[in-house]
Structures are given as structure tokens and as C-alpha cells.
Coordinates of C-alpha atoms (C1' of nucleotides) in Angstrom, one line a residue:
Chain A
M1229 CA 17.2 -8.4 9.1
N1230 CA 18.7 -9.2 5.9
L1231 CA 16.1 -9.7 3.0
R1232 CA 13.4 -7.4 2.6
A1233 CA 10.9 -6.4 -0.1
A1234 CA 12.8 -4.6 -2.7
R1235 CA 12.5 -0.8 -2.8
G1236 CA 9.2 0.6 -4.1
T1237 CA 7.2 -2.9 -3.3
R1238 CA 5.6 -3.9 -0.2
D1239 CA 3.5 -7.1 0.9
V1240 CA 0.0 -6.7 1.5
L1241 CA -0.7 -8.3 4.7
P1242 CA -3.4 -10.4 5.7
P1243 CA -5.6 -7.5 7.9
E1244 CA -5.4 -5.1 4.7
V1245 CA -5.8 -7.7 2.2
D1246 CA -9.3 -8.1 2.9
R1247 CA -9.7 -4.3 1.8
W1248 CA -8.0 -5.0 -1.4
Q1249 CA -10.2 -8.0 -1.9
R1250 CA -13.5 -5.8 -1.5
V1251 CA -12.1 -3.3 -4.1
E1252 CA -11.7 -5.8 -6.4
S1253 CA -14.9 -7.6 -6.0
V1254 CA -16.8 -4.3 -5.9
A1255 CA -15.2 -3.3 -9.1
R1256 CA -15.7 -6.8 -10.6
R1257 CA -19.8 -6.4 -9.6
T1258 CA -20.0 -3.0 -10.6
F1259 CA -18.5 -3.1 -13.8
A1260 CA -20.4 -6.0 -15.2
L1261 CA -23.5 -3.7 -14.5
Y1262 CA -22.3 -1.5 -17.5
G1263 CA -21.2 -4.8 -19.6
M1264 CA -17.7 -4.7 -19.2
Q1265 CA -15.7 -7.8 -19.3
E1266 CA -12.4 -8.7 -17.8
I1267 CA -9.2 -8.9 -19.9
R1268 CA -5.7 -10.4 -18.8
T1269 CA -2.8 -9.1 -20.4
P1270 CA 0.7 -10.3 -19.7
I1271 CA 2.7 -8.6 -17.2
F1272 CA 5.9 -7.9 -20.1
E1273 CA 5.2 -6.9 -23.4
D1274 CA 7.5 -6.4 -26.5
S1275 CA 8.9 -2.7 -25.3
K1276 CA 7.5 -1.3 -28.9
V1277 CA 4.0 -1.9 -27.2
F1278 CA 5.0 1.0 -24.9
E1279 CA 6.8 3.4 -27.1
K1280 CA 4.2 3.6 -29.8
G1281 CA 1.4 3.4 -27.1
T1282 CA 2.3 5.1 -24.2
G1283 CA 4.6 7.6 -26.5
E1284 CA 8.2 7.4 -27.2
Q1285 CA 8.7 10.9 -25.8
S1286 CA 6.4 10.7 -22.6
E1287 CA 8.5 10.6 -19.1
I1288 CA 7.3 7.0 -18.6
V1289 CA 8.8 5.7 -21.6
Q1290 CA 11.9 8.0 -21.2
K1291 CA 12.7 7.3 -17.7
E1292 CA 10.7 5.1 -15.6
M1293 CA 10.5 1.9 -17.4
Y1294 CA 11.6 -1.5 -16.1
R1295 CA 12.9 -2.2 -19.5
F1296 CA 15.3 -5.4 -19.8
T1297 CA 16.5 -7.7 -22.5
D1298 CA 15.6 -11.6 -21.9
L1299 CA 18.1 -14.4 -22.5
G1300 CA 16.6 -14.7 -26.4
G1301 CA 17.8 -11.1 -27.1
H1302 CA 14.0 -9.8 -26.8
D1303 CA 13.7 -6.3 -25.6
L1304 CA 10.7 -6.3 -23.3
T1305 CA 9.2 -4.1 -20.6
L1306 CA 7.2 -4.6 -17.4
R1307 CA 4.1 -2.5 -18.4
P1308 CA 4.0 0.7 -16.8
E1309 CA 0.2 1.4 -17.4
G1310 CA -2.5 -0.9 -18.7
T1311 CA -4.1 0.9 -21.9
P1312 CA -1.3 0.2 -24.4
P1313 CA -1.4 -3.5 -23.7
V1314 CA -5.3 -3.6 -23.6
V1315 CA -5.4 -1.9 -27.2
R1316 CA -2.9 -4.2 -28.5
A1317 CA -4.8 -7.2 -27.5
Y1318 CA -7.4 -5.5 -29.0
L1319 CA -6.1 -5.2 -32.4
E1320 CA -4.4 -8.8 -32.2
H1321 CA -7.4 -10.6 -31.5
R1322 CA -9.7 -8.4 -33.6
L1323 CA -11.9 -7.7 -30.3
A1324 CA -14.0 -5.1 -32.1
E1325 CA -15.7 -7.8 -35.0
G1326 CA -19.6 -7.8 -34.8
K1327 CA -19.5 -5.3 -32.0
D1328 CA -20.6 -1.7 -31.8
V1329 CA -18.7 -0.9 -28.7
T1330 CA -15.9 -3.4 -27.1
K1331 CA -16.1 -2.8 -23.0
L1332 CA -12.9 -4.2 -20.9
Y1333 CA -11.6 -3.8 -17.6
Y1334 CA -8.0 -5.0 -16.5
I1335 CA -6.9 -5.5 -12.6
G1336 CA -3.4 -6.0 -12.0
P1337 CA 0.4 -4.9 -10.8
M1338 CA 1.8 -2.0 -13.0
F1339 CA 5.6 -1.2 -12.8
R1340 CA 7.4 2.4 -12.9
Y1341 CA 10.7 3.3 -11.7
E1342 CA 10.0 6.3 -9.4
R1343 CA 11.1 7.5 -6.1
P1344 CA 9.0 5.8 -3.6
Q1345 CA 6.3 8.4 -1.6
K1346 CA 3.0 8.2 0.1
G1347 CA 1.0 6.3 -2.5
R1348 CA 3.5 5.9 -5.3
Y1349 CA 5.3 2.4 -5.2
R1350 CA 7.6 1.1 -8.0
Q1351 CA 5.4 -1.9 -8.3
F1352 CA 1.8 -0.5 -7.9
H1353 CA -2.0 -1.7 -9.0
Q1354 CA -4.4 -0.6 -10.9
I1355 CA -8.0 -1.4 -12.2
G1356 CA -8.8 0.4 -15.2
A1357 CA -11.7 0.1 -17.8
E1358 CA -11.6 0.8 -21.6
A1359 CA -14.5 1.3 -24.0
F1360 CA -13.6 1.1 -27.4
G1361 CA -15.7 1.9 -30.9
S1362 CA -17.7 4.7 -30.1
E1363 CA -17.2 8.4 -29.9
D1364 CA -20.8 9.1 -28.3
P1365 CA -20.4 11.4 -25.1
A1366 CA -22.6 9.2 -23.8
V1367 CA -19.9 6.6 -23.5
D1368 CA -17.4 9.3 -22.2
A1369 CA -20.3 10.0 -19.4
E1370 CA -21.0 6.6 -18.7
V1371 CA -17.3 5.4 -18.0
I1372 CA -16.8 8.5 -15.7
E1373 CA -20.0 7.6 -14.0
M1374 CA -19.1 4.2 -13.3
A1375 CA -16.0 5.3 -11.6
M1376 CA -17.8 7.5 -9.1
Y1377 CA -20.3 5.1 -8.7
W1378 CA -17.7 2.3 -7.9
L1379 CA -16.0 4.6 -5.1
Q1380 CA -19.2 5.5 -3.6
E1381 CA -20.0 1.8 -3.4
L1382 CA -16.4 1.3 -1.6
G1383 CA -17.6 4.3 0.6
V1384 CA -14.4 6.4 -0.4
E1385 CA -14.5 9.5 1.3
S1386 CA -15.6 12.6 -0.5
P1387 CA -14.0 12.2 -4.3
T1388 CA -13.5 15.1 -6.3
L1389 CA -14.2 14.8 -9.8
Y1390 CA -12.7 17.5 -12.4
I1391 CA -13.6 17.4 -16.3
N1392 CA -11.8 19.3 -19.0
S1393 CA -11.3 18.5 -22.7
V1394 CA -7.8 18.9 -24.2
G1395 CA -9.3 19.2 -28.1
D1396 CA -8.1 17.3 -30.9
K1397 CA -6.7 17.8 -34.6
D1398 CA -9.3 20.3 -35.1
D1399 CA -8.5 23.2 -32.3
R1400 CA -5.4 21.5 -30.5
P1401 CA -2.8 22.6 -33.2
S1402 CA -4.2 26.6 -33.3
Y1403 CA -4.3 26.7 -29.4
M1404 CA -0.8 25.2 -28.9
E1405 CA 0.3 27.8 -31.1
K1406 CA -1.4 30.6 -28.8
L1407 CA -0.3 28.5 -25.5
V1408 CA 3.5 28.4 -26.5
A1409 CA 3.7 32.2 -27.5
A1410 CA 2.0 33.1 -24.3
Q1411 CA 4.3 31.2 -22.3
R1412 CA 7.1 32.7 -24.2
E1413 CA 6.3 36.3 -22.9
H1414 CA 6.6 34.8 -19.4
L1415 CA 9.3 32.4 -20.0
A1416 CA 11.6 34.2 -17.6
E1417 CA 9.2 33.9 -14.7
L1418 CA 8.7 30.1 -15.0
S1419 CA 10.5 27.8 -13.1
E1420 CA 13.3 25.6 -14.7
D1421 CA 10.9 22.3 -14.8
S1422 CA 8.2 24.5 -16.4
K1423 CA 10.7 26.0 -19.0
K1424 CA 11.5 22.2 -19.9
R1425 CA 8.0 21.4 -20.1
H1426 CA 7.6 24.6 -22.3
E1427 CA 10.1 22.8 -24.6
I1428 CA 8.7 19.4 -24.6
N1429 CA 4.9 19.3 -23.9
P1430 CA 3.8 22.6 -23.2
L1431 CA 0.5 21.6 -21.6
R1432 CA 2.2 20.1 -19.1
V1433 CA 3.0 23.8 -17.8
F1434 CA -0.3 23.6 -16.2
D1435 CA 0.6 20.5 -13.7
S1436 CA 3.2 22.5 -11.8
K1437 CA 3.0 23.1 -8.0
N1438 CA 5.4 25.5 -7.9
P1439 CA 3.8 28.7 -6.6
R1440 CA 6.0 30.8 -9.0
D1441 CA 4.4 29.2 -11.8
Q1442 CA 0.7 29.4 -10.7
A1443 CA 1.0 33.3 -11.3
V1444 CA 2.2 32.4 -15.0
I1445 CA -0.5 29.9 -15.4
E1446 CA -3.2 32.0 -14.0
K1447 CA -2.5 34.2 -17.3
L1448 CA -2.3 31.5 -19.9
P1449 CA -4.8 30.9 -22.1
T1450 CA -7.0 27.6 -21.6
I1451 CA -8.0 25.0 -24.2
I1452 CA -11.4 24.9 -23.0
D1453 CA -12.0 28.6 -24.2
H1454 CA -10.6 27.8 -27.8
L1455 CA -12.3 24.1 -28.3
S1456 CA -13.9 24.0 -31.8
G1457 CA -17.8 23.9 -32.0
G1458 CA -17.6 20.1 -32.3
N1459 CA -15.3 19.4 -29.4
R1460 CA -17.1 22.4 -27.3
D1461 CA -20.4 20.2 -27.9
H1462 CA -19.1 17.0 -27.1
L1463 CA -18.1 18.2 -23.5
D1464 CA -21.0 19.8 -22.9
R1465 CA -22.8 16.8 -23.9
V1466 CA -20.7 14.6 -21.4
C1467 CA -21.5 17.3 -18.7
A1468 CA -25.0 17.2 -19.2
Y1469 CA -25.3 13.6 -19.0
L1470 CA -23.4 13.7 -16.0
S1471 CA -25.6 16.0 -14.4
D1472 CA -28.5 13.9 -15.5
W1473 CA -27.4 11.0 -13.5
G1474 CA -26.8 13.1 -10.5
V1475 CA -22.9 13.0 -10.7
E1476 CA -21.1 16.1 -9.3
F1477 CA -18.1 17.7 -10.9
Q1478 CA -16.0 20.5 -11.6
L1479 CA -14.8 21.7 -15.0
E1480 CA -11.3 22.6 -14.6
P1481 CA -10.0 24.4 -17.7
R1482 CA -6.4 23.7 -16.3
L1483 CA -6.4 19.9 -15.9
V1484 CA -4.2 18.5 -18.2
R1485 CA -3.3 14.8 -18.1
G1486 CA 0.5 13.4 -18.2
L1487 CA -0.1 10.8 -21.3
D1488 CA 0.1 12.2 -24.7
Y1489 CA -2.8 10.1 -26.0
Y1490 CA -5.6 12.1 -24.8
R1491 CA -7.9 13.9 -27.0
R1492 CA -11.1 15.9 -25.7
T1493 CA -12.5 14.3 -22.6
V1494 CA -10.0 14.4 -19.7
F1495 CA -10.6 13.9 -16.1
E1496 CA -9.4 13.0 -12.7
I1497 CA -11.1 12.1 -9.2
T1498 CA -8.8 13.3 -6.5
S1499 CA -9.4 12.6 -2.5
S1500 CA -7.6 14.9 0.3
A1501 CA -7.1 11.9 2.5
L1502 CA -4.0 11.4 0.1
G1503 CA -1.4 13.8 0.4
A1504 CA 0.4 15.4 -2.6
Q1505 CA -0.3 12.0 -5.0
D1506 CA -3.9 12.6 -4.6
A1507 CA -5.3 11.2 -7.6
L1508 CA -7.5 8.1 -7.2
L1509 CA -8.2 7.6 -10.7
G1510 CA -7.5 9.3 -13.9
G1511 CA -8.5 9.0 -17.6
G1512 CA -9.8 10.3 -20.7
R1513 CA -10.7 9.9 -24.3
Y1514 CA -8.0 8.4 -26.8
D1515 CA -9.2 8.5 -30.2
G1516 CA -6.3 8.1 -32.7
L1517 CA -4.4 5.4 -30.1
V1518 CA -5.7 2.5 -31.8
Q1519 CA -4.7 3.8 -35.2
Q1520 CA -1.3 4.6 -33.9
M1521 CA -0.6 1.3 -32.5
G1522 CA -1.5 -0.4 -36.1
G1523 CA -4.9 -0.3 -36.7
K1524 CA -5.8 -0.1 -40.2
V1525 CA -8.9 2.0 -39.1
D1526 CA -9.2 3.9 -36.1
A1527 CA -11.4 2.8 -33.0
P1528 CA -12.4 5.8 -30.8
A1529 CA -12.1 5.1 -27.2
V1530 CA -12.2 6.2 -23.6
G1531 CA -11.2 4.7 -20.3
F1532 CA -9.7 5.1 -17.2
A1533 CA -7.1 4.1 -14.6
S1534 CA -7.2 4.1 -11.0
G1535 CA -4.4 3.2 -8.5
L1536 CA -5.4 0.4 -5.9
E1537 CA -3.2 1.4 -3.2
R1538 CA -4.6 5.0 -3.0
I1539 CA -8.1 3.5 -3.0
V1540 CA -7.3 1.5 -0.2
L1541 CA -5.7 4.5 1.4
A1542 CA -9.0 6.6 0.9
M1543 CA -11.3 4.1 2.1
P1544 CA -12.9 4.3 5.6
D1545 CA -11.4 2.1 8.4
E1546 CA -13.5 -1.0 8.7
L1547 CA -13.7 -3.7 11.5
P1548 CA -11.6 -6.8 10.6
V1549 CA -13.8 -9.8 10.1
P1550 CA -13.0 -13.2 11.8
S1551 CA -11.2 -15.3 9.0
V1552 CA -12.6 -18.8 10.6
D1553 CA -15.9 -19.8 12.0
C1554 CA -14.2 -22.3 14.3
F1555 CA -11.5 -23.3 16.6
V1556 CA -11.1 -26.9 17.5
V1557 CA -9.1 -27.9 20.7
T1558 CA -8.1 -31.5 21.8
I1559 CA -7.4 -32.3 25.6
D1560 CA -4.7 -34.5 25.1
E1561 CA -2.6 -36.4 22.3
S1562 CA -5.1 -39.6 22.3
V1563 CA -7.9 -37.5 20.9
R1564 CA -5.8 -36.0 18.1
A1565 CA -7.0 -38.2 15.5
A1566 CA -10.7 -37.5 16.4
G1567 CA -9.9 -33.6 16.5
L1568 CA -8.7 -33.9 12.7
D1569 CA -11.5 -36.0 11.9
V1570 CA -14.2 -33.4 13.4
M1571 CA -12.0 -30.5 11.1
W1572 CA -12.5 -32.6 8.0
R1573 CA -16.2 -32.9 8.5
L1574 CA -16.7 -29.6 9.8
R1575 CA -14.6 -27.8 6.5
H1576 CA -16.7 -30.4 4.3
S1577 CA -19.8 -28.7 5.6
G1578 CA -19.0 -25.3 4.9
I1579 CA -17.6 -24.5 8.4
R1580 CA -14.1 -22.7 8.3
T1581 CA -12.3 -24.8 10.7
T1582 CA -8.7 -24.3 12.2
A1583 CA -6.6 -25.6 15.4
D1584 CA -3.3 -25.5 17.2
Y1585 CA -1.0 -27.9 15.8
Q1586 CA 1.6 -27.8 18.3
G1587 CA 0.0 -30.4 20.9
R1588 CA 0.3 -27.7 23.3
S1589 CA -2.2 -27.5 26.7
L1590 CA -5.7 -27.2 26.6
K1591 CA -5.0 -23.1 28.2
A1592 CA -2.6 -22.6 25.5
Q1593 CA -5.1 -23.8 22.7
M1594 CA -7.8 -21.7 24.0
R1595 CA -5.4 -18.5 24.3
A1596 CA -5.0 -19.3 20.5
A1597 CA -8.6 -19.7 20.0
N1598 CA -9.3 -16.6 21.4
R1599 CA -6.4 -15.1 19.2
S1600 CA -8.0 -16.1 16.2
T1601 CA -11.3 -14.5 16.6
A1602 CA -12.9 -17.8 15.9
P1603 CA -16.4 -17.0 17.3
T1604 CA -16.9 -20.9 18.4
V1605 CA -14.6 -23.6 19.7
V1606 CA -15.4 -27.2 19.6
I1607 CA -13.7 -29.0 22.7
I1608 CA -12.9 -32.7 22.2
G1609 CA -11.5 -35.0 24.8
P1610 CA -11.7 -38.8 25.8
D1611 CA -15.1 -38.4 27.0
E1612 CA -16.6 -36.8 24.0
V1613 CA -14.8 -39.4 21.6
A1614 CA -16.5 -42.3 23.6
S1615 CA -19.9 -41.0 23.9
G1616 CA -19.7 -39.2 20.1
T1617 CA -21.1 -35.9 21.6
F1618 CA -19.1 -32.9 21.4
T1619 CA -19.1 -29.3 23.3
I1620 CA -19.4 -26.4 21.4
K1621 CA -18.5 -23.2 23.1
R1622 CA -19.5 -19.8 21.8
M1623 CA -16.8 -17.5 22.8
S1624 CA -18.8 -14.1 22.8
D1625 CA -20.4 -15.2 26.0
G1626 CA -19.2 -18.6 27.2
Q1627 CA -22.5 -20.5 26.6
Q1628 CA -21.9 -24.1 25.9
V1629 CA -23.8 -26.5 24.1
S1630 CA -23.8 -30.7 23.2
S1631 CA -23.8 -31.8 20.1
E1632 CA -23.7 -35.2 17.9
I1633 CA -21.2 -35.4 15.5
D1634 CA -23.2 -35.6 12.9
S1635 CA -25.3 -32.3 13.9
L1636 CA -22.1 -30.6 14.6
A1637 CA -21.8 -28.2 11.8
E1638 CA -25.6 -27.4 11.9
D1639 CA -25.4 -26.5 15.8
I1640 CA -22.3 -24.4 15.1
R1641 CA -24.4 -22.5 12.2
T1642 CA -27.3 -22.5 14.7
L1643 CA -24.9 -20.9 17.4
L1644 CA -23.5 -18.3 14.7
A1645 CA -26.8 -17.0 13.7
S1646 CA -28.2 -16.2 17.0
E1647 CA -25.5 -13.9 17.7
G1648 CA -26.4 -10.5 17.8
Chain B
rG302 C1' 17.0 12.5 -10.6
rU303 C1' 16.7 16.9 -6.7
rG304 C1' 16.0 18.3 -1.4
rA305 C1' 14.8 17.5 3.9
rG306 C1' 13.7 14.5 8.3
rC307 C1' 14.5 9.7 10.2
rG308 C1' 16.9 4.6 11.4
rU309 C1' 17.2 1.6 19.2
rA310 C1' 13.6 -5.3 21.2
rG311 C1' 8.1 -8.6 16.5
rC312 C1' 5.3 -3.2 17.3
rU313 C1' 5.0 2.0 19.6
rC314 C1' 9.0 4.4 21.9
rA315 C1' 12.5 5.8 26.6
rA316 C1' 18.1 6.3 27.5
rU317 C1' 21.2 13.4 31.8
rU318 C1' 26.6 17.3 29.5
rG319 C1' 29.5 11.1 25.4
rG320 C1' 29.5 6.6 31.4
rU321 C1' 27.0 -1.0 32.3
rG322 C1' 20.7 0.1 26.3
rG323 C1' 14.8 -0.1 29.3
rA324 C1' 9.5 0.4 29.5
rG325 C1' 4.3 -0.7 27.4
rC326 C1' 2.0 -3.8 24.0
rA327 C1' 2.9 -8.8 21.7
rC328 C1' 5.2 -13.4 22.6
rU329 C1' 6.2 -18.3 26.0
rG330 C1' 5.1 -20.5 30.9
rG331 C1' 2.6 -20.6 35.4
rG332 C1' -1.7 -18.9 39.3
rU333 C1' -3.1 -27.8 41.6
rU334 C1' -8.9 -31.7 38.4
rG335 C1' -10.8 -30.6 31.1
rU336 C1' -11.9 -23.9 29.2
rG337 C1' -9.8 -18.1 26.4
rG338 C1' -10.6 -12.5 27.1
rU339 C1' -9.6 -9.3 32.9
rC340 C1' -6.0 -9.7 36.7
rC341 C1' -1.3 -11.3 39.3
rC342 C1' 4.1 -13.8 38.7
rA343 C1' 7.8 -15.4 36.2
rG344 C1' 10.4 -16.0 31.3
rC345 C1' 12.0 -15.2 26.0
rG346 C1' 13.5 -11.2 23.1
rG347 C1' 18.7 -6.4 20.6
rU348 C1' 26.1 -6.8 17.1
rU349 C1' 21.3 0.3 18.5
rG350 C1' 20.4 -0.8 9.8
rG351 C1' 25.8 -1.6 8.1
rG352 C1' 31.0 0.1 7.8
rG353 C1' 35.0 3.3 9.2
rG354 C1' 36.7 7.5 12.4
rU355 C1' 37.3 10.5 17.2
rU356 C1' 37.5 9.0 22.5
rC357 C1' 40.3 6.1 28.2
rG358 C1' 35.0 5.1 26.7
rA359 C1' 30.0 6.3 21.0
rG360 C1' 22.9 4.2 20.6
rU361 C1' 24.5 9.5 21.4
rC362 C1' 29.7 13.5 17.7
rC363 C1' 32.0 13.0 12.4
rC364 C1' 32.2 10.6 7.2
rC365 C1' 30.7 7.0 3.8
rU366 C1' 26.7 3.2 2.9
rC367 C1' 21.6 1.3 2.8
rG368 C1' 16.9 1.6 4.0
rC369 C1' 12.2 4.2 5.3
rU370 C1' 9.2 9.0 5.1
rC371 C1' 7.6 13.4 3.3
rA372 C1' 7.9 17.0 -1.0
rC373 C1' 9.6 18.3 -5.9
rC374 C1' 9.2 15.5 -10.1
rC375 C1' 6.1 12.1 -12.3
rC376 C1' 0.8 10.0 -12.2
rA377 C1' -2.8 5.9 -10.7

RNA sequence: GUGAGCGUAGCUCAAUUGGUGGAGCACUGGGUUGUGGUCCCAGCGGUUGGGGGUUCGAGUCCCCUCGCUCACCCCA
């Protein structure tokens, strides 16, 4: 086998693709209930979009981007995440005008150069949602509740929702001083990775899975205990709304997110069905990002992104559904044209129809019909063509009925409907 | 980027201490007239991921390389 899908990419083949389509269609239907509209942004952007948006110091921009120069000398990047492009489009097209909140969602591939792993690919797919223009905790809660409702509609098994607040300019600087000081006391006990985190982004020490670090992490001050009055109140109200709406969650003081732009509310939904990459969905509030990306005034915003590969992994198995309703078989070459005519008629009557095109024996065609899982077969031979009456066979029980050419579609529908 | 495990037919897996690479499933044809699934018979199918080395002889041992998987890391 010579040609293969590139490392970290994969093909989604027919049995599985049904699940993907379901995730997407349920998302569209659910998000619409919250007044969300779809936005489609380009797969690649000027690299500055991510340098300014994701953050020049972030791991993603530093080492994970598919970044290239095109033939015209432009510095471009395959999008590693969805939020910066949406913010760019929000500003470029002045989507805020005339609106209180602007609610957008996106679906599509993202690209990060990482070592592939269970639930982690170099081309992966996200569904994300963003609400711009309000800092009302009701909007935070609404976005979170929408995500949970969506996963519930998909039947995702026991998702766990974690919530925290990472503060903002009012309380973050003073907290960071305390955190850095506390980390410095235990620096020798920290892993090499965490020492680096301590230098670059001290908050992310909380993310370490290293057992050695855990002991230190236990002793570090948490930001939730150092929130300003306003930010504490904001978090409490988010939680209160969620409780009102029956959403179960856990307050996780050590939850921090990898992206630097989060302010105040952060959240994550995990599934035990996943393994090490257990985050199905993550997000939070990112007040300040709009201005950082060039907005004349800031628009507060909150949103999330979810990993489709991971959601599909966490969904329960389903029985495959037939992809066609009817399979047309022809006895011999003399009735081939009649078979094609019947197929054309059925399709234009809304019956999903296919056939075996190799001119094989009747037995072989029936085998193909059986394999196709088509619930019905129309059998066409010289007798049928002469009389204009065709035989419909129901595969589940072998029952056969005769049908005139003009009532074929209807009779097939009747047979399908009467099937348990 | 770091570490570990694994690469044999389309799929799941066998192959004594190095000694002629097999099975099940799938696929194709047949089991007498124009009918699938179960059953029976037959058939197709592999440079054992690739390259080099050791050996009379390598799927098996050694080295390199590519890929897959899992974890670290990163994060959806």
C-alpha cells in the first residue's frame, strides 16, 4: 500500500459518517433554538490572526501551527482554532451593529501539528459557538447550558461539567503575584515541565498530570479564593442560572485553560469514555480579545469549542440504517433498459434506489441486494416488461407483491411502512 | 519534541529452539429452469511495512527507516 492518509489525518467512512452527520445536524437544530447563526470562515488566515488572537506566546502559535508562505509571499496559517477567525470576521464585517448580542457558531476542520493520539489528530474537527456583546452571566450560563443540552440530545454518556473563574484585570495581577511566590517556594519539588510553566504561564502548572506536581498543586492558592467581589458575584450568578436550569456541574478551583485569552468564566466538559484526551468541549469568557484583535471598543464575549472526533467516540453505538430503500435486479441483458427506467422513476418518486451494474447472474444480484441492506427488491424480467407488472420482494420476510409500473413507488412505500 | 508497545491476506489473528507462511470472516463462482440470508463445495487473495546485516537458511535475531497505538506534552 503506497498512498496513505497523511499522519494525523483520517478518512471518515460510510458507516461512521452517519454519526458525524448526526452530531452536526443536532448541533444546527439545537443551536438555532438559542438564536445562534452559522458562520463559515476560511480554512487559512493571515498568520497575524492567530498571533494576535491565540497569542504569540501560546504553545499553539509557538510550535503547533501549519504555517506557510504562499506563492505570493503571504504568511498564512491553517487555522488551529476557530475563535480568532470568528472575531476577525466579526470586526471586518461589523457584525455587532444594530445588535445587543451576536451569536455565531461554526463547524469545520482545524489543524495542529501534534503527535497523534487517541482523540487527537493533526486535522481535527470542531463545532464551536460564540456570543459577542454581553457580559451578563446569563449569557455564560446560556452558552454552557446549550452545550450540555446538545450533548444530552446526542446521547453522550455521562459528561461531566467543570466550572471555574480565572478572574480578570481586577484580581488576576495580585493573585498571580501570590501564585508565583507560592510556586517559587516549592520550585525544587516541581517537574521540569512545570518549572517551564512557572516561567511562561504559572497558571498552567495546575494542568500538570505529573503525580509529583500534584502534591505541590494542592498547596498552591487558587484564584477562585482571590476573586474580586464583582467577579465572584459573576461566577455565583452563572452557577445559580445553571442550577435553575437543572444543569449539574462541579466547581473546580484548579481548572485553567490553555488559551491565554480567557477571563472570568472558564469551563470544560469531559467524558470518561475517552482516555487521556478526555475533554469533549471547553470554553469560557474572553472579554478583551475583540479589542486585542483590533476592535475600537471591546465587545465582551463567551464561547466554546468541541472536538467532533471525541464526541463521536463518546456517543453510544447505534444500529446502522439502510442507505437505500430499494434494489433493482434484472434477469438478463434484454431488460437492462427497463431496469434503468424503473430506477429513474423510483428515484424521482423519492425512493432511494440502486442496483448491481456488472450484468451478473440473478443470484449474484440478489446477494448484492442483500448486502446493500435494501429492505425491498424489484425484480424485472422479460415477463414483467411485457405485462408492465413488476414484482416487489420484501427482504425481511421474503413476501412478494405484484405492482403496476405507475404504483411501484407507492407499493414500495406501503411495504416499507408495514414492516415492524 | 520525549518515552513505551506493535507492524503477517481487505479485516481479526496463527506459524515449535531460525527450517516450504496458514485459519476464520469477507470476496468470486457453483450446488440444473427467474430469487438473497443458513448450509455444502471450489476458487481468488501476501515481495510477512520498507531497506540493510548475521546465517547454509530469517515472519522469527541485529541495525536503520517509515507507519500505527498509548502515555507525557498540548488541548477539542
